[in-house]
PDB file of C-alpha atoms in Angstrom:
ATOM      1  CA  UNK A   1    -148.684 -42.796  61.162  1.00  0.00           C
ATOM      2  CA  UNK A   2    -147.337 -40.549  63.754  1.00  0.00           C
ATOM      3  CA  UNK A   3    -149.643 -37.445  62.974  1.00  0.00           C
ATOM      4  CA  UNK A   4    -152.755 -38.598  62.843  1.00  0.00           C
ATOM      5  CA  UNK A   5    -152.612 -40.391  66.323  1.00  0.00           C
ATOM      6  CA  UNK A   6    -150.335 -37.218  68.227  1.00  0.00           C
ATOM      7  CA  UNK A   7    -152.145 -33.910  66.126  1.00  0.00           C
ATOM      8  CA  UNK A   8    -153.176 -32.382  69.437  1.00  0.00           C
ATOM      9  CA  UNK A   9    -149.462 -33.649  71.059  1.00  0.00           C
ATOM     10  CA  UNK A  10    -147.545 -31.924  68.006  1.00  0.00           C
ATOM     11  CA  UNK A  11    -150.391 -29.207  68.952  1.00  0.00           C
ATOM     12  CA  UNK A  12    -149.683 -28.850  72.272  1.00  0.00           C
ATOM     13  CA  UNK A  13    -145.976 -28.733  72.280  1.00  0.00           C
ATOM     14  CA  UNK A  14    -145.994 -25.407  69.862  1.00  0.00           C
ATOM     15  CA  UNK A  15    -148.209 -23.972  72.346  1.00  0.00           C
ATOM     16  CA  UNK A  16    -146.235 -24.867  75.292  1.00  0.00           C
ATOM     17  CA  UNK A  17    -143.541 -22.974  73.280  1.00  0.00           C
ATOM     18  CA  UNK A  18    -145.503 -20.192  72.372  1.00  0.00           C
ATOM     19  CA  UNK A  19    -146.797 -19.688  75.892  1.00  0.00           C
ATOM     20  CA  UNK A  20    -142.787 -20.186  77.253  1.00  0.00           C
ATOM     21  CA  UNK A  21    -141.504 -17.994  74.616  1.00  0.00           C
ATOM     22  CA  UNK A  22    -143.707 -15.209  75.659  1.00  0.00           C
ATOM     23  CA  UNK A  23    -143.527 -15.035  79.165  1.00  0.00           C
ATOM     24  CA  UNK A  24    -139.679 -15.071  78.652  1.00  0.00           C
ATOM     25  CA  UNK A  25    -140.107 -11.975  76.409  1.00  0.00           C
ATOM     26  CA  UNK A  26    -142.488 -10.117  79.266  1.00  0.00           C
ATOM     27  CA  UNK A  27    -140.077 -11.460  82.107  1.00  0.00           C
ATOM     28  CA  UNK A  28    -136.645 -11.280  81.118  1.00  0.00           C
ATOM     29  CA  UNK A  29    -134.235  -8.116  81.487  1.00  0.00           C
ATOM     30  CA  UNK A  30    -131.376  -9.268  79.098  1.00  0.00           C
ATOM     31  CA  UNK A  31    -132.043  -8.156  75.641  1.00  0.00           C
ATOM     32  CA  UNK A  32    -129.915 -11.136  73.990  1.00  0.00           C
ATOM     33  CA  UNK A  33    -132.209 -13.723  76.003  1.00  0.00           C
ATOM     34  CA  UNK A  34    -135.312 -11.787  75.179  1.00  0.00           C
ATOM     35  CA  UNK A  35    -134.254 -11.994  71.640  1.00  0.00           C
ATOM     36  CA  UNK A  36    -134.092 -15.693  71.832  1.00  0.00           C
ATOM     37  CA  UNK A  37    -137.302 -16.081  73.497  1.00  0.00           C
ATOM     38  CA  UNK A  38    -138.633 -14.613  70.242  1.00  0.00           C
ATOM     39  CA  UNK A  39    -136.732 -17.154  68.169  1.00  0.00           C
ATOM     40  CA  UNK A  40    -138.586 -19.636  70.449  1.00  0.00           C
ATOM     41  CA  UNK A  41    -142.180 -18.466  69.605  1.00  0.00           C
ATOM     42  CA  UNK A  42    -141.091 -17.980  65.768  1.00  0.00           C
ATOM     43  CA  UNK A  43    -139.668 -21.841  65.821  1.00  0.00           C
ATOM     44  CA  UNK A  44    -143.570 -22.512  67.940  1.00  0.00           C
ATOM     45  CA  UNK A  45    -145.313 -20.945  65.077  1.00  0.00           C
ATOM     46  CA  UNK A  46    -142.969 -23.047  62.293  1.00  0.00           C
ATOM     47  CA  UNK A  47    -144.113 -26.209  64.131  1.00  0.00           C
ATOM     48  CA  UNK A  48    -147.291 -25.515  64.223  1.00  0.00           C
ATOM     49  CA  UNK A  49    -147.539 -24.999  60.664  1.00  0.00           C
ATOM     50  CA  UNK A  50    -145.721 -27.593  59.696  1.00  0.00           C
ATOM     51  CA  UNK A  51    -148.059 -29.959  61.583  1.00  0.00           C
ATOM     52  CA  UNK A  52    -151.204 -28.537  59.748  1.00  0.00           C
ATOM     53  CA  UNK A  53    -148.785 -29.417  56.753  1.00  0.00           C
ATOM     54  CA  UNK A  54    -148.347 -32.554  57.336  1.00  0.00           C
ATOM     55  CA  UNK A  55    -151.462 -33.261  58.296  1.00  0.00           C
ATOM     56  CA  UNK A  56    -153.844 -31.943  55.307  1.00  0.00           C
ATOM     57  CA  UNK A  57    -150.337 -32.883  52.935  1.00  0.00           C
ATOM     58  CA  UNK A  58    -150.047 -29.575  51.463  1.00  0.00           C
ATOM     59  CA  UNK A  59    -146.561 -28.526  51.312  1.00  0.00           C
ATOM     60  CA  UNK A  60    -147.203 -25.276  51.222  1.00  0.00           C
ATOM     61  CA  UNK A  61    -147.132 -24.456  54.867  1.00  0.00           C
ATOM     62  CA  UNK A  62    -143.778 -26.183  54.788  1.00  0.00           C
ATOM     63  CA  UNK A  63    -142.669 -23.236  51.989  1.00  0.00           C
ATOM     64  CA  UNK A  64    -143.868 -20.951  54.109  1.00  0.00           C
ATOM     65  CA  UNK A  65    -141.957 -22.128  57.183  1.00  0.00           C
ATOM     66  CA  UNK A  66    -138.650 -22.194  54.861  1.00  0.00           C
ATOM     67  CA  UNK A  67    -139.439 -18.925  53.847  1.00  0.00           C
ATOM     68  CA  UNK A  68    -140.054 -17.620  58.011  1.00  0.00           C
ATOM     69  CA  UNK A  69    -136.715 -19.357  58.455  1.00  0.00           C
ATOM     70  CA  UNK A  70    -135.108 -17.218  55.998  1.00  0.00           C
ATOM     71  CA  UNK A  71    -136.376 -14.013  57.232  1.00  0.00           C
ATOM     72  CA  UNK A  72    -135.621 -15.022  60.578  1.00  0.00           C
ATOM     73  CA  UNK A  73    -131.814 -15.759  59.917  1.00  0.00           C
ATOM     74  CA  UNK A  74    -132.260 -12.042  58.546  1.00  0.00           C
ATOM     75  CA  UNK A  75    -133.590 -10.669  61.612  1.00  0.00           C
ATOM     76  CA  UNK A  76    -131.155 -12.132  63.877  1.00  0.00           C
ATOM     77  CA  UNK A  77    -128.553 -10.871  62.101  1.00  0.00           C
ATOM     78  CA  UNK A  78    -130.056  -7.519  61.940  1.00  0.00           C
ATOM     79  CA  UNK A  79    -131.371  -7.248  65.784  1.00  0.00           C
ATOM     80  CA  UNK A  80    -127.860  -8.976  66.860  1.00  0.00           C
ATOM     81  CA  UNK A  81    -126.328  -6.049  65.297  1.00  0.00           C
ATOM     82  CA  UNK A  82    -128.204  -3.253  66.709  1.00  0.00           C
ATOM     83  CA  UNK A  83    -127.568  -5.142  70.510  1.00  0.00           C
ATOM     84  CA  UNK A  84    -124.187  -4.806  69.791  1.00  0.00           C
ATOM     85  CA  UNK A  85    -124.854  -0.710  69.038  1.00  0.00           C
ATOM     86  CA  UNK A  86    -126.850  -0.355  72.100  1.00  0.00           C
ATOM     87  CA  UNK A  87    -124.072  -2.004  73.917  1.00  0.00           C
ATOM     88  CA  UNK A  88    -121.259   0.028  72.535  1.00  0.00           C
ATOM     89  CA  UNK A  89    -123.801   3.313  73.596  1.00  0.00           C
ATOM     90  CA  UNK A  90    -124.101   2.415  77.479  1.00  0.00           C
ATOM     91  CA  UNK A  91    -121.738  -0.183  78.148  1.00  0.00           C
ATOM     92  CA  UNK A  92    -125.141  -2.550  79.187  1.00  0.00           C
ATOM     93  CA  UNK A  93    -127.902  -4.411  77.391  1.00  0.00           C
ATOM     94  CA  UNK A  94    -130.638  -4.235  80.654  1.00  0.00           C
ATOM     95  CA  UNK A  95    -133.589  -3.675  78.437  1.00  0.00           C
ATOM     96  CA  UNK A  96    -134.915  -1.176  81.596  1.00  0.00           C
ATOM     97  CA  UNK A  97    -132.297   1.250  80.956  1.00  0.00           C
ATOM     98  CA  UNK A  98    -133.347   1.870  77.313  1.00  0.00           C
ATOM     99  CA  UNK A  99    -136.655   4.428  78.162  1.00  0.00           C
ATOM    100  CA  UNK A 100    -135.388   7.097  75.788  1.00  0.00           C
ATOM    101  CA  UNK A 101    -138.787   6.974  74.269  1.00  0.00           C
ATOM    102  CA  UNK A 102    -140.568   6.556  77.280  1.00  0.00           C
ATOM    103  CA  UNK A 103    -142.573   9.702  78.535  1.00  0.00           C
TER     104      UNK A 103
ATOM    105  CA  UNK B   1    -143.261 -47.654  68.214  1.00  0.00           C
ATOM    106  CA  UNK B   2    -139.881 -46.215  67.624  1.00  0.00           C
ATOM    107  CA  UNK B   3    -141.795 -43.025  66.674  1.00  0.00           C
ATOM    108  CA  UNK B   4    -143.431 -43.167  69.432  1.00  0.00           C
ATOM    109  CA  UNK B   5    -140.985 -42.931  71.456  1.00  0.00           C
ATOM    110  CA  UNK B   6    -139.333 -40.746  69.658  1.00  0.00           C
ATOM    111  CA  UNK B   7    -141.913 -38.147  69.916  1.00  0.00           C
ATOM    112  CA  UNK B   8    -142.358 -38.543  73.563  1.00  0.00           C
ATOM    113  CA  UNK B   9    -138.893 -37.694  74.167  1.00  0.00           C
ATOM    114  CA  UNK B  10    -138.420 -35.228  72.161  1.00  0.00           C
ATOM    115  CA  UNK B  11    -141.239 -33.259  73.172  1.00  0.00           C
ATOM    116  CA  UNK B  12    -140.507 -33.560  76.879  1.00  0.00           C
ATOM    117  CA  UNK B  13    -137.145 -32.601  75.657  1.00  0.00           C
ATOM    118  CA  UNK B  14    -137.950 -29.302  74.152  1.00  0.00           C
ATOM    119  CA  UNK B  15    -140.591 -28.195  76.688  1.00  0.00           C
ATOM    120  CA  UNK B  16    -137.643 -28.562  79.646  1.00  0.00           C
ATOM    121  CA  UNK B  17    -135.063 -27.167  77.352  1.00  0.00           C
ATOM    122  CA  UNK B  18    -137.262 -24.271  76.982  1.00  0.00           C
ATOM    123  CA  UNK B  19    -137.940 -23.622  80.572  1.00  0.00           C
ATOM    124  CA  UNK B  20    -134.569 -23.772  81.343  1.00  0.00           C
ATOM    125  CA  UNK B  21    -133.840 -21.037  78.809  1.00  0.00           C
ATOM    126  CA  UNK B  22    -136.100 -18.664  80.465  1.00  0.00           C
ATOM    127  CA  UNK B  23    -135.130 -19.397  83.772  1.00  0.00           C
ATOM    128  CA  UNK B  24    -131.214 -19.431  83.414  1.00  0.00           C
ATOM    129  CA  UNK B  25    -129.145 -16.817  84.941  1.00  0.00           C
ATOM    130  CA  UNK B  26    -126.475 -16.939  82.834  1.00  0.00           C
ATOM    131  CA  UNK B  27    -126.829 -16.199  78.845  1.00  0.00           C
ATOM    132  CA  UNK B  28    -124.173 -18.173  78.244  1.00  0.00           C
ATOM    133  CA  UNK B  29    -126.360 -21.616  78.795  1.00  0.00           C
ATOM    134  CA  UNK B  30    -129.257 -20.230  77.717  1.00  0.00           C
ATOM    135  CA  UNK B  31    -127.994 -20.128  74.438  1.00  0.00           C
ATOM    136  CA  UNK B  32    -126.487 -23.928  74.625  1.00  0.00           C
ATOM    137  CA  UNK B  33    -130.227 -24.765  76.024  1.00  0.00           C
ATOM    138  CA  UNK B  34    -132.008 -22.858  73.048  1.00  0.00           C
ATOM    139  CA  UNK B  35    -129.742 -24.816  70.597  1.00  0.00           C
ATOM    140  CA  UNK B  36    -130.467 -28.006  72.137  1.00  0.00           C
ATOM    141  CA  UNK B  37    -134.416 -27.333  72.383  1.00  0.00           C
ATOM    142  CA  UNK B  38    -133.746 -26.739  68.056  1.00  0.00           C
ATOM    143  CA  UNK B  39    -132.264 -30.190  67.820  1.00  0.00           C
ATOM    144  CA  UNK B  40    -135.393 -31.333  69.323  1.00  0.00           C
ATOM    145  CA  UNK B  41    -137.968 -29.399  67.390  1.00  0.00           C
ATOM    146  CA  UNK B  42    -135.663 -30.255  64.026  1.00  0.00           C
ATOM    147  CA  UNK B  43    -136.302 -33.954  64.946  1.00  0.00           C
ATOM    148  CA  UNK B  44    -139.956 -33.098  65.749  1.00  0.00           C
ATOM    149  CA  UNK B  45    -140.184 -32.095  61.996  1.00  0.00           C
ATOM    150  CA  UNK B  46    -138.131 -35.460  61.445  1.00  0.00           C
ATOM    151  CA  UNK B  47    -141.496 -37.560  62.689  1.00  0.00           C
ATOM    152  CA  UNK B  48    -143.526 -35.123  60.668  1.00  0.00           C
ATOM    153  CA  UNK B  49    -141.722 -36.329  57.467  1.00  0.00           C
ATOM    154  CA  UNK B  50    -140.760 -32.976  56.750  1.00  0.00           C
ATOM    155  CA  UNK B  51    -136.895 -33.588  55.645  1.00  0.00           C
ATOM    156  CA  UNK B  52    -136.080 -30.497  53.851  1.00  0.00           C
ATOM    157  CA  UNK B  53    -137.250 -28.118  56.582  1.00  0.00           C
ATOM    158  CA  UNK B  54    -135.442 -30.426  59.352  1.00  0.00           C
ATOM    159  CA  UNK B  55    -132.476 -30.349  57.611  1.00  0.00           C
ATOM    160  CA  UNK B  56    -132.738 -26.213  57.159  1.00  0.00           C
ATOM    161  CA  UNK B  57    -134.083 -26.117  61.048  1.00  0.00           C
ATOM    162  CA  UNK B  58    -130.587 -27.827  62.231  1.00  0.00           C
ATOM    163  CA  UNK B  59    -128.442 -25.514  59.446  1.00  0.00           C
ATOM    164  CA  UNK B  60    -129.511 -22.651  59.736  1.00  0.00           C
ATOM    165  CA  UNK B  61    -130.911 -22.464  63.188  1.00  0.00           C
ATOM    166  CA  UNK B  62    -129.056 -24.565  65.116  1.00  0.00           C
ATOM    167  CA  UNK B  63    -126.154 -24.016  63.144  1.00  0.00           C
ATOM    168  CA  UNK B  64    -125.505 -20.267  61.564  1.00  0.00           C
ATOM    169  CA  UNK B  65    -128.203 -18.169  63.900  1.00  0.00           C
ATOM    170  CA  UNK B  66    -127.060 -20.032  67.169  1.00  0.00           C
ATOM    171  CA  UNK B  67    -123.647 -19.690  66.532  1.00  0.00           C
ATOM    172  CA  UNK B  68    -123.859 -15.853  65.897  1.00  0.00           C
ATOM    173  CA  UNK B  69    -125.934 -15.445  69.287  1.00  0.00           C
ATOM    174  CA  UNK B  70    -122.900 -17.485  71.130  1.00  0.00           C
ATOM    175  CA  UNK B  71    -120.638 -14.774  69.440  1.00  0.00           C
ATOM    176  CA  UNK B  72    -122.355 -12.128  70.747  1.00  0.00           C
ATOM    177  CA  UNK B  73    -122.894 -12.595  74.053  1.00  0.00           C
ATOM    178  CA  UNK B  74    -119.089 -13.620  74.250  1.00  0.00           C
ATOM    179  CA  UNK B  75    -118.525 -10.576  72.817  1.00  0.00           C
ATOM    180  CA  UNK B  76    -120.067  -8.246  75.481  1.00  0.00           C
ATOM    181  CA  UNK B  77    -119.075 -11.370  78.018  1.00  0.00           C
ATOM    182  CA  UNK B  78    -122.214 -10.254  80.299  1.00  0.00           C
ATOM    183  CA  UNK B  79    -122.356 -11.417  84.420  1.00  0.00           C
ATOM    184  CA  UNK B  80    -124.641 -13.645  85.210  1.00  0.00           C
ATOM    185  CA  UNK B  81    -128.164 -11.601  84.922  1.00  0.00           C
ATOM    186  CA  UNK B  82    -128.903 -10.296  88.845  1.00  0.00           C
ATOM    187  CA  UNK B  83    -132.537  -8.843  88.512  1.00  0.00           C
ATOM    188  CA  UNK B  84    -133.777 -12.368  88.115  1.00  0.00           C
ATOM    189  CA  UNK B  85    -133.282 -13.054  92.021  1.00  0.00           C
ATOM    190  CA  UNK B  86    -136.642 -11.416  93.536  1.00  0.00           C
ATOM    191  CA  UNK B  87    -138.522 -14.227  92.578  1.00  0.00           C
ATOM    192  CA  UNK B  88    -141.747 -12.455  92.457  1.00  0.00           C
ATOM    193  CA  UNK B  89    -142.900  -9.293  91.505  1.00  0.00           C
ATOM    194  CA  UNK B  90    -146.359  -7.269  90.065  1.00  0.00           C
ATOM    195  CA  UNK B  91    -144.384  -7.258  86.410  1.00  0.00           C
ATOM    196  CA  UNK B  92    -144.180 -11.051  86.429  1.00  0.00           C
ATOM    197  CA  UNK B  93    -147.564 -11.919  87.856  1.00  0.00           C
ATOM    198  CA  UNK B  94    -148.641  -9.682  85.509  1.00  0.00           C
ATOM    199  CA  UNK B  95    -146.704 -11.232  82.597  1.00  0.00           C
ATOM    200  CA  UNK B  96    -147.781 -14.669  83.802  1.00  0.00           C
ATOM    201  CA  UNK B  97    -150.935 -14.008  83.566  1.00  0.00           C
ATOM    202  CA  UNK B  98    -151.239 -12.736  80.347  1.00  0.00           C
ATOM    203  CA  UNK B  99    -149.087 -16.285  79.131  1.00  0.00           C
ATOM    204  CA  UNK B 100    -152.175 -17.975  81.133  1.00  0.00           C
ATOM    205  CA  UNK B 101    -154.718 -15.595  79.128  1.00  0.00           C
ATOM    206  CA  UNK B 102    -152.941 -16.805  75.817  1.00  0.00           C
ATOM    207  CA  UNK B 103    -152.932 -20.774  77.207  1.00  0.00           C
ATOM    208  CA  UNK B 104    -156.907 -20.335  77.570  1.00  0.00           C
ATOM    209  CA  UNK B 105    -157.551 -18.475  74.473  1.00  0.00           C
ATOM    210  CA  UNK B 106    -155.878 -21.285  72.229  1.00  0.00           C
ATOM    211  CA  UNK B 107    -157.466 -24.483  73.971  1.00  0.00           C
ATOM    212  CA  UNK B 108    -161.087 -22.370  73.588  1.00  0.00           C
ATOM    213  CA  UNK B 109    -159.740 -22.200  69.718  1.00  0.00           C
ATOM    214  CA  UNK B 110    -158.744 -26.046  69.738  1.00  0.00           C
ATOM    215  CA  UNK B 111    -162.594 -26.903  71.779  1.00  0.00           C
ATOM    216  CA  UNK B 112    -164.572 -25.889  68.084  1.00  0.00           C
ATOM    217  CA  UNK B 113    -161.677 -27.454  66.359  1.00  0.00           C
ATOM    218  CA  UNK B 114    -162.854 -30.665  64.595  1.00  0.00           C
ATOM    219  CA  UNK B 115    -159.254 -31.758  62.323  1.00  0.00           C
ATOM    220  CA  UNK B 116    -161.271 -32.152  58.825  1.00  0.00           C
ATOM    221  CA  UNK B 117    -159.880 -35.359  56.670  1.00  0.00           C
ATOM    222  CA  UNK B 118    -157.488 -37.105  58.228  1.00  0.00           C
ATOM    223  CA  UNK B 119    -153.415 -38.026  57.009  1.00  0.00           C
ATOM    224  CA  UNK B 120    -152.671 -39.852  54.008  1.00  0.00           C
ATOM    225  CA  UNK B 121    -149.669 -42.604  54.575  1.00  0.00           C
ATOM    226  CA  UNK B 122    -147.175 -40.855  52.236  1.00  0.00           C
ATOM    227  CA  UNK B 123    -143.536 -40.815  51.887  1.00  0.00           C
ATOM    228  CA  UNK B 124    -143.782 -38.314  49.016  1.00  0.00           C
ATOM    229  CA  UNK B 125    -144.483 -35.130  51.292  1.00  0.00           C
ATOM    230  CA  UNK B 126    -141.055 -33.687  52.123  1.00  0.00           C
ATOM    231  CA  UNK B 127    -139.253 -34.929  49.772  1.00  0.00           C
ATOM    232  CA  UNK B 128    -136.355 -32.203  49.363  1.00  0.00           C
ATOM    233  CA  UNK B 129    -136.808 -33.226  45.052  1.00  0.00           C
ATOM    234  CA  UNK B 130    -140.624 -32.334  46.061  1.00  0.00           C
ATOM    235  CA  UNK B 131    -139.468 -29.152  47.483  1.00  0.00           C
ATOM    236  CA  UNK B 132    -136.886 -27.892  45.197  1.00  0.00           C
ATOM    237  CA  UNK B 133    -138.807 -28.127  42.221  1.00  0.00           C
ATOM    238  CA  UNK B 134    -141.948 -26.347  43.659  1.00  0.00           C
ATOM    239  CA  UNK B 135    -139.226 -23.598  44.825  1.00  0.00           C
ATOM    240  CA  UNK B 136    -138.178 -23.137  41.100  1.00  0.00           C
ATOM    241  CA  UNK B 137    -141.426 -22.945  39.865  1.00  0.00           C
ATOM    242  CA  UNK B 138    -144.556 -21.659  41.515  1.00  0.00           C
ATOM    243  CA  UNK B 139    -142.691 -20.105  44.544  1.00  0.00           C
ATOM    244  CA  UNK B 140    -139.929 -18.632  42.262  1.00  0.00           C
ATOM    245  CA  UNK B 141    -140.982 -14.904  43.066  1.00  0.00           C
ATOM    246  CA  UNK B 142    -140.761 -15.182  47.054  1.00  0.00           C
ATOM    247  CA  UNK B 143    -137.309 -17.224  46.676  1.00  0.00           C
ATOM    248  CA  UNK B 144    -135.568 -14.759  44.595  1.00  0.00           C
ATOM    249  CA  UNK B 145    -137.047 -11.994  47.340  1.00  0.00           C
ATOM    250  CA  UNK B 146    -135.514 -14.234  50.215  1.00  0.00           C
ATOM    251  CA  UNK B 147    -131.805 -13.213  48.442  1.00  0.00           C
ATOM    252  CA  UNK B 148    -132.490  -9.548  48.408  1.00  0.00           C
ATOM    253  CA  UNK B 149    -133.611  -9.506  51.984  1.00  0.00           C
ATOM    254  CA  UNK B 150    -130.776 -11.149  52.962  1.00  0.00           C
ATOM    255  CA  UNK B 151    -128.460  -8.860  51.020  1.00  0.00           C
ATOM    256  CA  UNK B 152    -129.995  -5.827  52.582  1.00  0.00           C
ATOM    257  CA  UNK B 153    -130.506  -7.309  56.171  1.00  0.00           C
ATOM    258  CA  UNK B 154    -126.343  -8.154  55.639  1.00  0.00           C
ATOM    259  CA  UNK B 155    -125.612  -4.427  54.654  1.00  0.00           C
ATOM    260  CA  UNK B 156    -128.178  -3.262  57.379  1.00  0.00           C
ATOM    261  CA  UNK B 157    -126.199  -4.974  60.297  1.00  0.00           C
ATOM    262  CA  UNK B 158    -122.639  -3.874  58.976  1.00  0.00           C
ATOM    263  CA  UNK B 159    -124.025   0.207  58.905  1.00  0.00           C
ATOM    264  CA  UNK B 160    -125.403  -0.627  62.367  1.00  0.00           C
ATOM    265  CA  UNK B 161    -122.750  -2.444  63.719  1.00  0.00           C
ATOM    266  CA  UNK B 162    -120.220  -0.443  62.353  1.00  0.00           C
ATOM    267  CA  UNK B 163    -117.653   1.957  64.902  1.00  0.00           C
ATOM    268  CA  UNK B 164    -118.685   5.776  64.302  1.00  0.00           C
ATOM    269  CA  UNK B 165    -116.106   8.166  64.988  1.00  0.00           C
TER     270      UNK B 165
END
C-alpha cells in the first residue's frame, strides 16, 4: 500500500511542483513557457488532490481533477490562441513588451 | 517493492524534468521536458490507483494540450530566449523568494497536519466502470457543462485567432 507509507512523498512532490511552477511564472520572459509553468502548478494541484483521494477513498477529488483537466484543455486552447494574436500584433511574445495597461 | 521503486523514480523524474523546463533556453525542449514530466505525474496517479484520471492525464495532457503547445511555438519558430543570461537580478531574487515564502507557508500547513484514518487496501477506487457511472449520475450536471465550455472555449480561440483585415 503505496499511499499510506509515501502520503507526505506524494505530498511533497506537488509542492515541489507548485513551488517550480511558480517561480517559472515570476521568472520567465517567454509567454508560451510561462503558460506552461501554469500547466505545471494546475497538474501540482491535480496531484495533490488526487492523493487526498486516494487516501480518504473518496473519488470525488478524482471528479474534480477530471473536471480541472477539462477546463484546462479549454484554457490552453483559448490562451494559445490569444499568444498567437499578440504575436501577429508585434511580431514578439516577450511578456515585458506587453505594458499597454501599465501606468 | 516494484512500487517502490516506481515511485522513487518517478518522482525524481518529474522534479528534474520540471527544473529543466524552467531553466531551458530554448521553448522548443521545454515543451518535450513538460511532456515528459506528464508521463511521470500520469504514472504517479498510476501508483495512486487512479486509472481513469492516468489514462485522461497521458490523453489529453500529454497528448492533445502538448501537442498544440509544440504547434505553436513552431509556428512563431522563436530564438532561443536571450534575457535568461544575467543570471541574477532584483526581479528573480525577488521571485525566489516569494517561491521560498510559499515552500514555508505549506510545510507550517503540513506541521498541524495529522492525516485522519488511514488507506483502505482497495482495488475498487479508480475503477474507470466506478467512474463512468458516478459521471452519469450524480455528476451529470458539471459533465454536460464540461461540453459547453469546450464548445465556447473552441469558438473563443477561432474569433481570437482569426486574421482581421
Amino acid at each position: 500500500m503505496l499511499v499510506q507509507e509515501y502520503l507526505y512523498g506524494y505530498l511533497a512532490i506537488s509542492i515541489a511542483l507548485f513551488v517550480i511552477g511558480m517561480i517559472g511564472v515570476l521568472t520567465r520572459k517567454n509567454a508560451i513557457i510561462v503558460f506552461m509553468c501554469v500547466e505545471l502548478m494546475l497538474n501540482a494541484v491535480n496531484l495533490f488532490l488526487v492523493t487526498f483521494s486516494r487516501y480518504y477513498n473518496d473519488p470525488a477529488g478524482s471528479m474534480f481533477v477530471f473536471f480541472v483537466m477539462c477546463v484546462a484543455a479549454a484554457e490552453a486552447v483559448v490562451g494559445l490562441a490569444i499568444i498567437i494574436a499578440l504575436f501577429r500584433n508585434k511580431q514578439d511574445i516577450d511578456i515585458n513588451n506587453f505594458n499597454l495597461f501599465k501606468w | 517493492m516494484v512500487e517502490t521503486v516506481l515511485f522513487w523514480v518517478l518522482a525524481v523524474l518529474s522534479i528534474a524534468t520540471a527544473l529543466a523546463v524552467i531553466t531551458n533556453r530554448n521553448p522548443m525542449y521545454s515543451v518535450l521536458l513538460l511532456v515528459v514530466n506528464f508521463f511521470c505525474i500520469g504514472g504517479l496517479y498510476l501508483t495512486l490507483n487512479a486509472e481513469f484520471i492516468a489514462v485522461i492525464q497521458i490523453i489529453v495532457y500529454a497528448g492533445a494540450i502538448m501537442v498544440l503547445f509544440l504547434f505553436v511555438v513552431m509556428l512563431l519558430n522563436l530564438g532561443s530566449e536571450k534575457s535568461l543570461e544575467p543570471a541574477f537580478d532584483a526581479k528573480k531574487g525577488l521571485a525566489f523568494l516569494l517561491g521560498l515564502a510559499f515552500l514555508a507557508e505549506m510545510l507550517v500547513a503540513m506541521k498541524d497536519f495529522s492525516a485522519i484514518g488511514s488507506a483502505k487496501e482497495t482495488f475498487e477506487y479508480g475503477k474507470v466502470e466506478k467512474i463512468g457511472l458516478q459521471l452519469m449520475t450524480q455528476y451529470v450536471y458539471p459533465f454536460e457543462m464540461i461540453s459547453v465550455i469546450l464548445l465556447v472555449a473552441l469558438i473563443g480561440a477561432l474569433m481570437i485567432a482569426k486574421k482581421y483585415n
